[in-house]
Tab-separated table of C-alpha atoms in Angstrom:
chain	number	residue	atom	x	y	z
A	14	MET	CA	3.456	17.014	15.680
A	15	LYS	CA	6.414	14.760	16.406
A	16	THR	CA	4.116	11.770	16.866
A	17	LEU	CA	2.417	12.514	13.542
A	18	VAL	CA	5.765	12.734	11.748
A	19	LYS	CA	6.932	9.462	13.294
A	20	CYS	CA	3.687	7.761	12.265
A	21	PHE	CA	4.169	8.969	8.697
A	22	TRP	CA	7.730	7.645	8.552
A	23	ILE	CA	6.702	4.322	10.127
A	24	PHE	CA	3.947	4.044	7.521
A	25	VAL	CA	6.376	4.808	4.676
A	26	LEU	CA	9.043	2.438	6.000
A	27	GLY	CA	6.506	-0.352	6.471
A	28	SER	CA	5.146	0.250	2.961
A	29	PHE	CA	8.670	0.160	1.512
A	30	ILE	CA	9.646	-3.035	3.363
A	31	GLY	CA	6.396	-4.605	2.200
A	32	CYS	CA	7.218	-3.686	-1.388
A	33	ILE	CA	10.614	-5.396	-1.092
A	34	ILE	CA	8.999	-8.489	0.468
A	35	GLU	CA	6.448	-8.664	-2.364
A	36	HIS	CA	9.186	-8.471	-4.995
A	37	ILE	CA	11.215	-11.206	-3.298
A	38	TRP	CA	8.178	-13.450	-2.849
A	39	CYS	CA	7.124	-12.901	-6.452
A	40	PHE	CA	10.603	-13.868	-7.638
A	41	ILE	CA	10.592	-17.024	-5.476
A	42	ARG	CA	7.160	-18.103	-6.714
A	43	ASN	CA	7.437	-17.130	-10.389
A	44	GLY	CA	11.192	-17.160	-10.991
A	45	CYS	CA	11.149	-13.652	-12.436
A	46	LEU	CA	11.036	-10.054	-11.286
A	47	MET	CA	7.667	-8.318	-11.584
A	48	ILE	CA	6.467	-4.891	-10.489
A	49	ARG	CA	4.764	-5.047	-7.113
A	50	ARG	CA	3.713	-1.639	-5.843
A	51	SER	CA	0.554	0.382	-5.279
A	52	PHE	CA	1.700	3.661	-6.871
A	53	LEU	CA	2.930	4.557	-10.334
A	54	TYR	CA	6.341	5.668	-9.095
A	55	LEU	CA	7.032	5.254	-5.378
A	56	PRO	CA	8.021	1.704	-4.314
A	57	LEU	CA	5.351	1.496	-1.624
A	58	ILE	CA	2.504	-0.865	-0.712
A	59	PRO	CA	0.340	0.986	1.842
A	60	ILE	CA	-1.315	-2.137	3.281
A	61	TYR	CA	2.040	-3.006	4.866
A	62	GLY	CA	2.410	0.542	6.156
A	63	ILE	CA	-1.007	0.387	7.819
A	64	ALA	CA	-0.148	-2.961	9.398
A	65	ALA	CA	3.199	-1.561	10.588
A	66	LEU	CA	1.454	1.305	12.405
A	67	PHE	CA	-0.838	-1.110	14.252
A	68	LEU	CA	2.056	-3.446	15.023
A	69	VAL	CA	4.150	-0.705	16.583
A	70	TYR	CA	1.193	0.703	18.516
A	71	PHE	CA	0.214	-2.644	20.062
A	72	SER	CA	3.832	-3.661	20.659
A	73	ASP	CA	4.488	-0.403	22.527
A	74	ASN	CA	1.557	-1.184	24.813
A	75	ILE	CA	1.931	-4.949	25.180
A	76	GLY	CA	5.672	-5.479	24.817
A	77	TYR	CA	8.263	-6.624	22.297
A	78	ASP	CA	8.525	-10.257	23.384
A	79	PHE	CA	8.939	-12.557	20.348
A	80	TRP	CA	5.705	-14.488	20.823
A	81	LYS	CA	3.698	-11.393	21.672
A	82	VAL	CA	4.848	-9.617	18.511
A	83	PHE	CA	4.284	-12.794	16.497
A	84	LEU	CA	0.713	-13.141	17.761
A	85	ILE	CA	0.020	-9.450	17.244
A	86	GLY	CA	1.444	-9.756	13.732
A	87	VAL	CA	-0.830	-12.682	12.861
A	88	ILE	CA	-3.937	-10.900	14.122
A	89	VAL	CA	-3.109	-7.465	12.704
A	90	SER	CA	-2.078	-8.794	9.300
A	91	ALA	CA	-5.233	-10.887	9.021
A	92	VAL	CA	-7.546	-8.035	10.015
A	93	VAL	CA	-5.818	-5.428	7.834
A	94	GLU	CA	-5.553	-7.749	4.831
A	95	TYR	CA	-9.208	-8.778	5.067
A	96	PHE	CA	-10.385	-5.193	5.515
A	97	CYS	CA	-8.237	-3.838	2.650
A	98	SER	CA	-9.366	-6.646	0.349
A	99	PHE	CA	-13.001	-5.916	1.197
A	100	ILE	CA	-12.579	-2.160	0.635
A	101	GLN	CA	-10.678	-2.650	-2.632
A	102	GLU	CA	-13.347	-4.948	-4.013
A	103	LYS	CA	-16.342	-2.913	-2.866
A	104	ILE	CA	-14.984	0.539	-3.736
A	105	PHE	CA	-12.479	0.011	-6.553
A	106	LYS	CA	-14.057	-3.205	-7.870
A	107	THR	CA	-10.696	-4.988	-8.237
A	108	LYS	CA	-8.899	-7.852	-6.522
A	109	SER	CA	-5.148	-7.987	-5.984
A	110	TRP	CA	-5.205	-11.385	-4.283
A	111	ASP	CA	-7.558	-14.338	-3.906
A	112	TYR	CA	-6.831	-17.212	-1.516
A	113	SER	CA	-9.896	-19.274	-2.443
A	114	ASP	CA	-7.670	-22.189	-3.506
A	115	PHE	CA	-5.894	-22.272	-0.127
A	116	LYS	CA	-7.015	-24.325	2.844
A	117	TYR	CA	-8.202	-22.425	5.909
A	118	ASN	CA	-9.078	-19.269	3.967
A	119	LEU	CA	-11.797	-16.783	4.848
A	120	HIS	CA	-13.804	-15.579	1.835
A	121	GLY	CA	-10.623	-15.788	-0.220
A	122	ARG	CA	-9.336	-12.614	1.448
A	123	ILE	CA	-7.005	-14.153	4.033
A	124	ASN	CA	-5.572	-17.585	4.757
A	125	LEU	CA	-3.914	-19.119	7.804
A	126	VAL	CA	-0.550	-19.931	6.172
A	127	TYR	CA	0.056	-16.379	4.964
A	128	SER	CA	-1.149	-14.903	8.254
A	129	LEU	CA	1.378	-17.040	10.147
A	130	GLY	CA	4.055	-15.960	7.681
A	131	PHE	CA	3.167	-12.315	8.222
A	132	GLY	CA	3.388	-12.966	11.950
A	133	LEU	CA	7.004	-14.108	11.583
A	134	MET	CA	7.845	-11.162	9.348
A	135	SER	CA	6.281	-8.848	11.910
A	136	VAL	CA	8.971	-9.711	14.439
A	137	PHE	CA	11.632	-8.675	11.934
A	138	ILE	CA	9.781	-5.576	10.698
A	139	VAL	CA	8.931	-4.259	14.169
A	140	ARG	CA	12.569	-4.436	15.274
A	141	ILE	CA	13.720	-2.496	12.202
A	142	ILE	CA	11.035	0.131	12.752
A	143	LYS	CA	11.921	0.397	16.445
A	144	LEU	CA	15.559	1.153	15.565
A	145	PHE	CA	14.417	3.611	12.909
A	146	SER	CA	12.123	5.301	15.430
A	147	ILE	CA	15.078	5.837	17.774
A	148	TYR	CA	17.013	7.388	14.875
A	149	ILE	CA	14.121	9.767	14.140
A	150	ASP	CA	14.218	10.954	17.763
A	151	LYS	CA	17.857	11.921	17.253
A	152	VAL	CA	17.446	13.827	13.965
A	153	TYR	CA	13.909	15.156	14.402
A	154	TYR	CA	14.920	18.755	15.067
A	155	SER	CA	17.408	19.011	12.210
A	156	ASN	CA	16.521	21.160	9.193
A	157	PHE	CA	17.638	18.417	6.808
A	158	PHE	CA	15.171	15.905	8.295
A	159	LEU	CA	12.380	18.484	8.097
A	160	ILE	CA	13.089	19.178	4.417
A	161	ILE	CA	13.245	15.470	3.556
A	162	THR	CA	9.958	14.859	5.389
A	163	ILE	CA	8.174	17.688	3.563
A	164	ILE	CA	9.482	16.490	0.185
A	165	LEU	CA	8.417	12.903	0.904
A	166	VAL	CA	4.930	14.005	2.015
A	167	LEU	CA	4.492	15.997	-1.204
A	168	LEU	CA	5.765	13.123	-3.344
A	169	PHE	CA	3.525	10.639	-1.557
A	170	PHE	CA	0.274	12.558	-2.001
A	171	THR	CA	1.145	13.618	-5.545
A	172	ASP	CA	1.852	10.032	-6.568
A	173	ALA	CA	-1.265	8.790	-4.731
A	174	LEU	CA	-3.526	11.233	-6.562
A	175	LEU	CA	-1.852	10.726	-9.925
A	176	SER	CA	-2.064	6.945	-9.564
A	177	SER	CA	-5.754	7.180	-8.685
A	178	PHE	CA	-6.495	9.496	-11.624
A	179	ALA	CA	-4.572	7.270	-14.029
A	180	CYS	CA	-6.484	4.187	-12.861
A	181	ILE	CA	-9.833	5.939	-13.127
A	182	ARG	CA	-8.957	7.073	-16.643
A	183	TYR	CA	-7.915	3.488	-17.456
A	184	SER	CA	-11.361	2.320	-16.371
A	185	LYS	CA	-13.038	4.970	-18.517
A	186	ARG	CA	-11.014	3.879	-21.546
A	187	LYS	CA	-12.159	0.308	-20.962
A	188	GLN	CA	-15.719	1.626	-21.082
A	189	GLY	CA	-14.994	3.381	-24.377
A	190	ILE	CA	-15.199	6.894	-22.912
A	191	LEU	CA	-12.973	9.298	-24.851
A	192	ALA	CA	-10.814	11.970	-23.194
A	193	SER	CA	-12.774	15.200	-22.777
A	194	ASN	CA	-10.038	17.634	-21.667
A	195	VAL	CA	-6.302	18.306	-21.660
A	196	PHE	CA	-5.623	16.452	-18.421
A	197	GLU	CA	-7.421	13.315	-19.568
A	198	ARG	CA	-5.508	13.384	-22.851
A	199	PHE	CA	-2.289	13.730	-20.824
A	200	LEU	CA	-3.262	10.659	-18.779
A	201	ASP	CA	-4.038	8.701	-21.949
A	202	ASN	CA	-0.673	9.555	-23.503
A	203	LYS	CA	1.464	9.258	-20.371
A	204	TYR	CA	-0.247	6.249	-18.793
A	205	PRO	CA	-1.786	4.082	-21.546
A	206	ASP	CA	-3.296	0.659	-20.814
A	207	SER	CA	0.070	-1.046	-21.248
A	208	ILE	CA	1.606	1.017	-18.428
A	209	ILE	CA	-1.311	0.560	-16.020
A	210	GLU	CA	-1.489	-3.183	-16.666
A	211	LYS	CA	2.259	-3.492	-16.164
A	212	VAL	CA	2.269	-1.628	-12.845
A	213	TYR	CA	-0.905	-3.263	-11.530
A	214	ASN	CA	-0.293	-6.665	-13.075
A	215	ASN	CA	-1.712	-8.570	-10.098
A	216	SER	CA	-5.056	-6.756	-10.047
A	217	VAL	CA	-8.143	-8.474	-11.446
A	218	TYR	CA	-11.022	-6.289	-12.595
A	219	VAL	CA	-14.353	-7.386	-11.072
A	220	GLY	CA	-16.556	-4.410	-11.945
A	221	TRP	CA	-16.625	-0.634	-12.193
A	222	PHE	CA	-13.265	0.735	-11.036
A	223	GLY	CA	-13.662	4.234	-9.579
A	224	SER	CA	-14.935	5.164	-6.142
A	225	LYS	CA	-17.145	8.193	-5.477
A	226	ILE	CA	-14.399	9.789	-3.398
A	227	MET	CA	-11.762	9.419	-6.112
A	228	LEU	CA	-14.210	10.602	-8.748
A	229	PHE	CA	-14.893	13.692	-6.637
A	230	PHE	CA	-11.206	14.676	-6.688
A	231	TYR	CA	-10.945	13.569	-10.301
A	232	LYS	CA	-13.703	15.957	-11.331
A	233	ILE	CA	-12.059	18.822	-9.451
A	234	TYR	CA	-8.816	18.431	-11.395
A	235	CYS	CA	-10.431	17.457	-14.680
């Protein structure tokens, strides 16, 4: 159980750090602040959290030497980014990034320059997570930590589901499908196109949006 809790917190911390990095990078490139997150509310980008879990796992087994972590970071970031891009496009029919204009890119999903950059960031991120992991060991058995963990788990899954439902409803509106129940009307009023397009401003629609899995849960609640 302790390992599972630590993995969850590492995932959340990695997702949060990734969100901060995306905001900073967006400001450097565009000269303005833009929303960069994967959920409607929580400042998290799960792709970074997934990469953080792999980074910590391999670093624990191979070592925390600078060049080892750097190399692991390059490989892990490239694999995770390519895989997530492929899944997003095939299941959700959207693209959040396209490196086709970069040299040394692979199918526009990854490119060498960014992978090397992620490798450098990995050294920094892994050290933060390692310190955080030590802190978790110290507070794991406290009631306060348990309560915070439970609250965060509930918030995470609630936001994940709500974000998915809102995006699916956004896709249906684009297809001209009217709301058929109270929940869909709530989604239309609370999360109109302007909100979805503001939160997911870097996503490009390339086809039908919803996946069968998300539609399954969507139908249960709707």
